[in-house]
């Protein structure tokens, strides 16, 4: 491999001695001694190198993106397997559902489904945010992997007016 980092033009000057002007990169001669063909070859080399670099970068980015997507899918699959192995749909004979990030127990006679509107019991945060009384929310998932104490859903929410 040729080291192009510290080179001189080397073309003969008017006195006959080699030109000592430094050249770098794709250039084969200094601006004074380079022919049109030298300039065209240097430009073609720069253009090819640039295209190769860009193509390599895009290929690397594409490969990385593909790998990330595969790993994210694998994590999702494993989370679903783990969730399925630990998810319960009843606690103490009553249906459990997730509403947003929290789990509640439903003691009603008709089971709830994802998308059902329910009334949640008032808590400190809901009282500050929505005022006193139950808060309307939507069932987002059936069952739970949560194993702590549960609050009861107050009831089904009235149908939304719309």
PDB file of C-alpha atoms in Angstrom:
ATOM      1  CA  UNK A   1       0.000   0.000   0.000  1.00  0.00           C
ATOM      2  CA  UNK A   2       1.319   3.419  -0.912  1.00  0.00           C
ATOM      3  CA  UNK A   3       1.448   6.076   1.796  1.00  0.00           C
ATOM      4  CA  UNK A   4      -0.105   9.229   0.311  1.00  0.00           C
ATOM      5  CA  UNK A   5       0.048  11.305   3.477  1.00  0.00           C
ATOM      6  CA  UNK A   6       3.432  13.017   2.957  1.00  0.00           C
ATOM      7  CA  UNK A   7       4.226  13.368  -0.755  1.00  0.00           C
ATOM      8  CA  UNK A   8       5.576  16.009  -3.050  1.00  0.00           C
ATOM      9  CA  UNK A   9       4.662  16.717  -6.665  1.00  0.00           C
ATOM     10  CA  UNK A  10       7.993  15.466  -8.000  1.00  0.00           C
ATOM     11  CA  UNK A  11       7.363  16.755 -11.541  1.00  0.00           C
ATOM     12  CA  UNK A  12      10.322  18.536 -13.180  1.00  0.00           C
ATOM     13  CA  UNK A  13      10.479  22.293 -12.701  1.00  0.00           C
ATOM     14  CA  UNK A  14      11.964  24.720 -15.281  1.00  0.00           C
ATOM     15  CA  UNK A  15      15.345  24.196 -13.682  1.00  0.00           C
ATOM     16  CA  UNK A  16      14.965  20.429 -14.081  1.00  0.00           C
ATOM     17  CA  UNK A  17      14.878  19.628 -10.367  1.00  0.00           C
ATOM     18  CA  UNK A  18      11.825  17.831  -8.900  1.00  0.00           C
ATOM     19  CA  UNK A  19       8.960  20.036  -7.655  1.00  0.00           C
ATOM     20  CA  UNK A  20       8.837  20.068  -3.852  1.00  0.00           C
ATOM     21  CA  UNK A  21       5.240  21.287  -3.425  1.00  0.00           C
ATOM     22  CA  UNK A  22       3.290  18.929  -1.171  1.00  0.00           C
ATOM     23  CA  UNK A  23       0.276  17.144  -2.619  1.00  0.00           C
ATOM     24  CA  UNK A  24      -2.353  15.230  -0.707  1.00  0.00           C
ATOM     25  CA  UNK A  25      -5.413  13.111  -1.150  1.00  0.00           C
ATOM     26  CA  UNK A  26      -6.226  12.143  -4.715  1.00  0.00           C
ATOM     27  CA  UNK A  27      -3.949  14.700  -6.365  1.00  0.00           C
ATOM     28  CA  UNK A  28      -0.971  13.317  -8.289  1.00  0.00           C
ATOM     29  CA  UNK A  29       0.700  16.659  -8.958  1.00  0.00           C
ATOM     30  CA  UNK A  30       0.571  20.241  -7.715  1.00  0.00           C
ATOM     31  CA  UNK A  31      -1.730  22.808  -9.329  1.00  0.00           C
ATOM     32  CA  UNK A  32       1.137  24.129 -11.471  1.00  0.00           C
ATOM     33  CA  UNK A  33       2.189  20.757 -12.890  1.00  0.00           C
ATOM     34  CA  UNK A  34      -1.101  18.818 -13.025  1.00  0.00           C
ATOM     35  CA  UNK A  35      -2.453  18.102 -16.491  1.00  0.00           C
ATOM     36  CA  UNK A  36      -6.160  18.070 -17.333  1.00  0.00           C
ATOM     37  CA  UNK A  37      -6.005  14.274 -17.242  1.00  0.00           C
ATOM     38  CA  UNK A  38      -4.348  14.372 -13.770  1.00  0.00           C
ATOM     39  CA  UNK A  39      -7.141  16.662 -12.549  1.00  0.00           C
ATOM     40  CA  UNK A  40      -9.848  14.426 -14.071  1.00  0.00           C
ATOM     41  CA  UNK A  41      -8.331  11.275 -12.507  1.00  0.00           C
ATOM     42  CA  UNK A  42      -8.061  13.009  -9.105  1.00  0.00           C
ATOM     43  CA  UNK A  43     -11.678  14.203  -9.310  1.00  0.00           C
ATOM     44  CA  UNK A  44     -12.869  10.714 -10.337  1.00  0.00           C
ATOM     45  CA  UNK A  45     -10.944   9.233  -7.405  1.00  0.00           C
ATOM     46  CA  UNK A  46     -12.453  11.753  -4.952  1.00  0.00           C
ATOM     47  CA  UNK A  47     -15.931  11.171  -6.342  1.00  0.00           C
ATOM     48  CA  UNK A  48     -15.558   7.375  -6.181  1.00  0.00           C
ATOM     49  CA  UNK A  49     -14.155   7.481  -2.668  1.00  0.00           C
ATOM     50  CA  UNK A  50     -16.958   9.778  -1.534  1.00  0.00           C
ATOM     51  CA  UNK A  51     -19.631   7.562  -3.103  1.00  0.00           C
ATOM     52  CA  UNK A  52     -18.048   4.452  -1.602  1.00  0.00           C
ATOM     53  CA  UNK A  53     -17.885   6.070   1.820  1.00  0.00           C
ATOM     54  CA  UNK A  54     -21.523   7.217   1.605  1.00  0.00           C
ATOM     55  CA  UNK A  55     -22.648   3.800   0.368  1.00  0.00           C
ATOM     56  CA  UNK A  56     -20.742   2.048   3.159  1.00  0.00           C
ATOM     57  CA  UNK A  57     -22.215   4.371   5.775  1.00  0.00           C
ATOM     58  CA  UNK A  58     -25.741   3.805   4.463  1.00  0.00           C
ATOM     59  CA  UNK A  59     -25.196   0.050   4.381  1.00  0.00           C
ATOM     60  CA  UNK A  60     -23.866   0.079   7.935  1.00  0.00           C
ATOM     61  CA  UNK A  61     -26.785   2.213   9.139  1.00  0.00           C
ATOM     62  CA  UNK A  62     -29.256  -0.091   7.398  1.00  0.00           C
ATOM     63  CA  UNK A  63     -27.649  -3.156   8.938  1.00  0.00           C
ATOM     64  CA  UNK A  64     -27.681  -1.542  12.387  1.00  0.00           C
ATOM     65  CA  UNK A  65     -31.323  -0.523  12.009  1.00  0.00           C
ATOM     66  CA  UNK A  66     -32.259  -4.044  10.920  1.00  0.00           C
ATOM     67  CA  UNK A  67     -30.413  -5.543  13.894  1.00  0.00           C
ATOM     68  CA  UNK A  68     -32.082  -3.134  16.314  1.00  0.00           C
ATOM     69  CA  UNK A  69     -35.508  -3.972  14.887  1.00  0.00           C
ATOM     70  CA  UNK A  70     -34.833  -7.724  15.261  1.00  0.00           C
ATOM     71  CA  UNK A  71     -33.652  -7.270  18.850  1.00  0.00           C
ATOM     72  CA  UNK A  72     -36.652  -5.069  19.723  1.00  0.00           C
ATOM     73  CA  UNK A  73     -38.997  -7.719  18.279  1.00  0.00           C
ATOM     74  CA  UNK A  74     -37.204 -10.439  20.257  1.00  0.00           C
ATOM     75  CA  UNK A  75     -37.567  -8.425  23.483  1.00  0.00           C
ATOM     76  CA  UNK A  76     -41.263  -7.871  22.722  1.00  0.00           C
ATOM     77  CA  UNK A  77     -41.776 -11.607  22.069  1.00  0.00           C
ATOM     78  CA  UNK A  78     -40.003 -12.542  25.311  1.00  0.00           C
ATOM     79  CA  UNK A  79     -42.008  -9.957  27.284  1.00  0.00           C
ATOM     80  CA  UNK A  80     -45.229 -11.389  25.838  1.00  0.00           C
ATOM     81  CA  UNK A  81     -44.152 -14.942  26.768  1.00  0.00           C
ATOM     82  CA  UNK A  82     -43.304 -13.842  30.292  1.00  0.00           C
ATOM     83  CA  UNK A  83     -46.526 -11.854  30.565  1.00  0.00           C
ATOM     84  CA  UNK A  84     -48.578 -14.828  29.323  1.00  0.00           C
ATOM     85  CA  UNK A  85     -46.956 -17.141  31.842  1.00  0.00           C
ATOM     86  CA  UNK A  86     -47.733 -14.820  34.776  1.00  0.00           C
ATOM     87  CA  UNK A  87     -51.011 -13.129  33.722  1.00  0.00           C
ATOM     88  CA  UNK A  88     -54.079 -13.908  35.820  1.00  0.00           C
ATOM     89  CA  UNK A  89     -57.629 -12.983  34.871  1.00  0.00           C
ATOM     90  CA  UNK A  90     -59.329 -13.517  38.231  1.00  0.00           C
ATOM     91  CA  UNK A  91     -58.396 -12.794  41.824  1.00  0.00           C
ATOM     92  CA  UNK A  92     -60.627 -14.146  44.580  1.00  0.00           C
ATOM     93  CA  UNK A  93     -63.263 -15.124  42.030  1.00  0.00           C
ATOM     94  CA  UNK A  94     -63.504 -11.617  40.549  1.00  0.00           C
ATOM     95  CA  UNK A  95     -62.325 -10.357  37.145  1.00  0.00           C
ATOM     96  CA  UNK A  96     -59.181  -8.193  37.085  1.00  0.00           C
ATOM     97  CA  UNK A  97     -58.469  -5.669  34.343  1.00  0.00           C
ATOM     98  CA  UNK A  98     -55.894  -3.052  33.558  1.00  0.00           C
ATOM     99  CA  UNK A  99     -57.030   0.534  33.167  1.00  0.00           C
ATOM    100  CA  UNK A 100     -54.076   2.494  31.853  1.00  0.00           C
ATOM    101  CA  UNK A 101     -51.067   1.590  34.013  1.00  0.00           C
ATOM    102  CA  UNK A 102     -53.111   0.316  36.973  1.00  0.00           C
ATOM    103  CA  UNK A 103     -55.005  -2.874  37.812  1.00  0.00           C
ATOM    104  CA  UNK A 104     -58.509  -3.003  39.305  1.00  0.00           C
ATOM    105  CA  UNK A 105     -60.923  -5.703  40.444  1.00  0.00           C
ATOM    106  CA  UNK A 106     -64.413  -5.919  38.872  1.00  0.00           C
ATOM    107  CA  UNK A 107     -67.149  -7.391  41.049  1.00  0.00           C
ATOM    108  CA  UNK A 108     -69.958  -6.870  38.501  1.00  0.00           C
ATOM    109  CA  UNK A 109     -72.104  -9.647  37.088  1.00  0.00           C
ATOM    110  CA  UNK A 110     -71.255  -9.094  33.392  1.00  0.00           C
ATOM    111  CA  UNK A 111     -67.523  -9.335  32.552  1.00  0.00           C
ATOM    112  CA  UNK A 112     -65.738  -6.276  31.229  1.00  0.00           C
ATOM    113  CA  UNK A 113     -64.065  -6.121  27.820  1.00  0.00           C
ATOM    114  CA  UNK A 114     -61.215  -4.012  26.456  1.00  0.00           C
ATOM    115  CA  UNK A 115     -62.653  -0.610  25.523  1.00  0.00           C
ATOM    116  CA  UNK A 116     -65.412  -0.623  28.171  1.00  0.00           C
ATOM    117  CA  UNK A 117     -65.791   2.643  30.038  1.00  0.00           C
ATOM    118  CA  UNK A 118     -65.700   2.292  33.820  1.00  0.00           C
ATOM    119  CA  UNK A 119     -65.887   4.469  36.918  1.00  0.00           C
ATOM    120  CA  UNK A 120     -62.767   4.322  39.080  1.00  0.00           C
ATOM    121  CA  UNK A 121     -62.788   5.166  42.780  1.00  0.00           C
ATOM    122  CA  UNK A 122     -61.683   8.608  43.854  1.00  0.00           C
ATOM    123  CA  UNK A 123     -58.107   8.898  45.082  1.00  0.00           C
ATOM    124  CA  UNK A 124     -55.883  11.752  46.166  1.00  0.00           C
ATOM    125  CA  UNK A 125     -54.657  12.526  42.636  1.00  0.00           C
ATOM    126  CA  UNK A 126     -58.036  12.147  40.903  1.00  0.00           C
ATOM    127  CA  UNK A 127     -59.665  14.425  43.508  1.00  0.00           C
ATOM    128  CA  UNK A 128     -57.087  17.168  42.802  1.00  0.00           C
ATOM    129  CA  UNK A 129     -57.278  16.661  39.040  1.00  0.00           C
ATOM    130  CA  UNK A 130     -60.994  15.977  38.454  1.00  0.00           C
ATOM    131  CA  UNK A 131     -62.721  16.987  41.675  1.00  0.00           C
ATOM    132  CA  UNK A 132     -64.557  14.699  44.112  1.00  0.00           C
ATOM    133  CA  UNK A 133     -66.167  11.449  43.034  1.00  0.00           C
ATOM    134  CA  UNK A 134     -65.358   8.597  40.659  1.00  0.00           C
ATOM    135  CA  UNK A 135     -63.305   9.132  37.495  1.00  0.00           C
ATOM    136  CA  UNK A 136     -64.254   7.767  34.068  1.00  0.00           C
ATOM    137  CA  UNK A 137     -61.625   5.612  32.353  1.00  0.00           C
ATOM    138  CA  UNK A 138     -61.316   2.861  29.739  1.00  0.00           C
ATOM    139  CA  UNK A 139     -60.326  -0.797  30.200  1.00  0.00           C
ATOM    140  CA  UNK A 140     -57.074  -1.284  28.279  1.00  0.00           C
ATOM    141  CA  UNK A 141     -56.240  -4.942  28.978  1.00  0.00           C
ATOM    142  CA  UNK A 142     -57.825  -8.022  30.494  1.00  0.00           C
ATOM    143  CA  UNK A 143     -55.994  -9.715  33.351  1.00  0.00           C
ATOM    144  CA  UNK A 144     -52.834  -8.595  35.099  1.00  0.00           C
ATOM    145  CA  UNK A 145     -49.354  -9.600  36.159  1.00  0.00           C
ATOM    146  CA  UNK A 146     -49.610  -7.318  39.221  1.00  0.00           C
ATOM    147  CA  UNK A 147     -49.704  -9.153  42.554  1.00  0.00           C
ATOM    148  CA  UNK A 148     -50.443  -6.359  45.044  1.00  0.00           C
ATOM    149  CA  UNK A 149     -53.607  -5.002  46.618  1.00  0.00           C
ATOM    150  CA  UNK A 150     -56.398  -4.002  44.222  1.00  0.00           C
ATOM    151  CA  UNK A 151     -59.041  -1.289  44.290  1.00  0.00           C
ATOM    152  CA  UNK A 152     -62.538  -2.103  43.069  1.00  0.00           C
ATOM    153  CA  UNK A 153     -64.072  -0.529  39.992  1.00  0.00           C
ATOM    154  CA  UNK A 154     -67.100   1.488  41.154  1.00  0.00           C
ATOM    155  CA  UNK A 155     -69.239   0.540  38.136  1.00  0.00           C
ATOM    156  CA  UNK A 156     -69.732   0.810  34.410  1.00  0.00           C
ATOM    157  CA  UNK A 157     -69.633   4.378  33.132  1.00  0.00           C
ATOM    158  CA  UNK A 158     -72.684   5.765  31.358  1.00  0.00           C
ATOM    159  CA  UNK A 159     -72.486   5.618  27.573  1.00  0.00           C
ATOM    160  CA  UNK A 160     -70.516   8.502  26.105  1.00  0.00           C
ATOM    161  CA  UNK A 161     -72.593  11.211  24.501  1.00  0.00           C
ATOM    162  CA  UNK A 162     -71.309  12.100  21.196  1.00  0.00           C
TER     163      UNK A 162
END
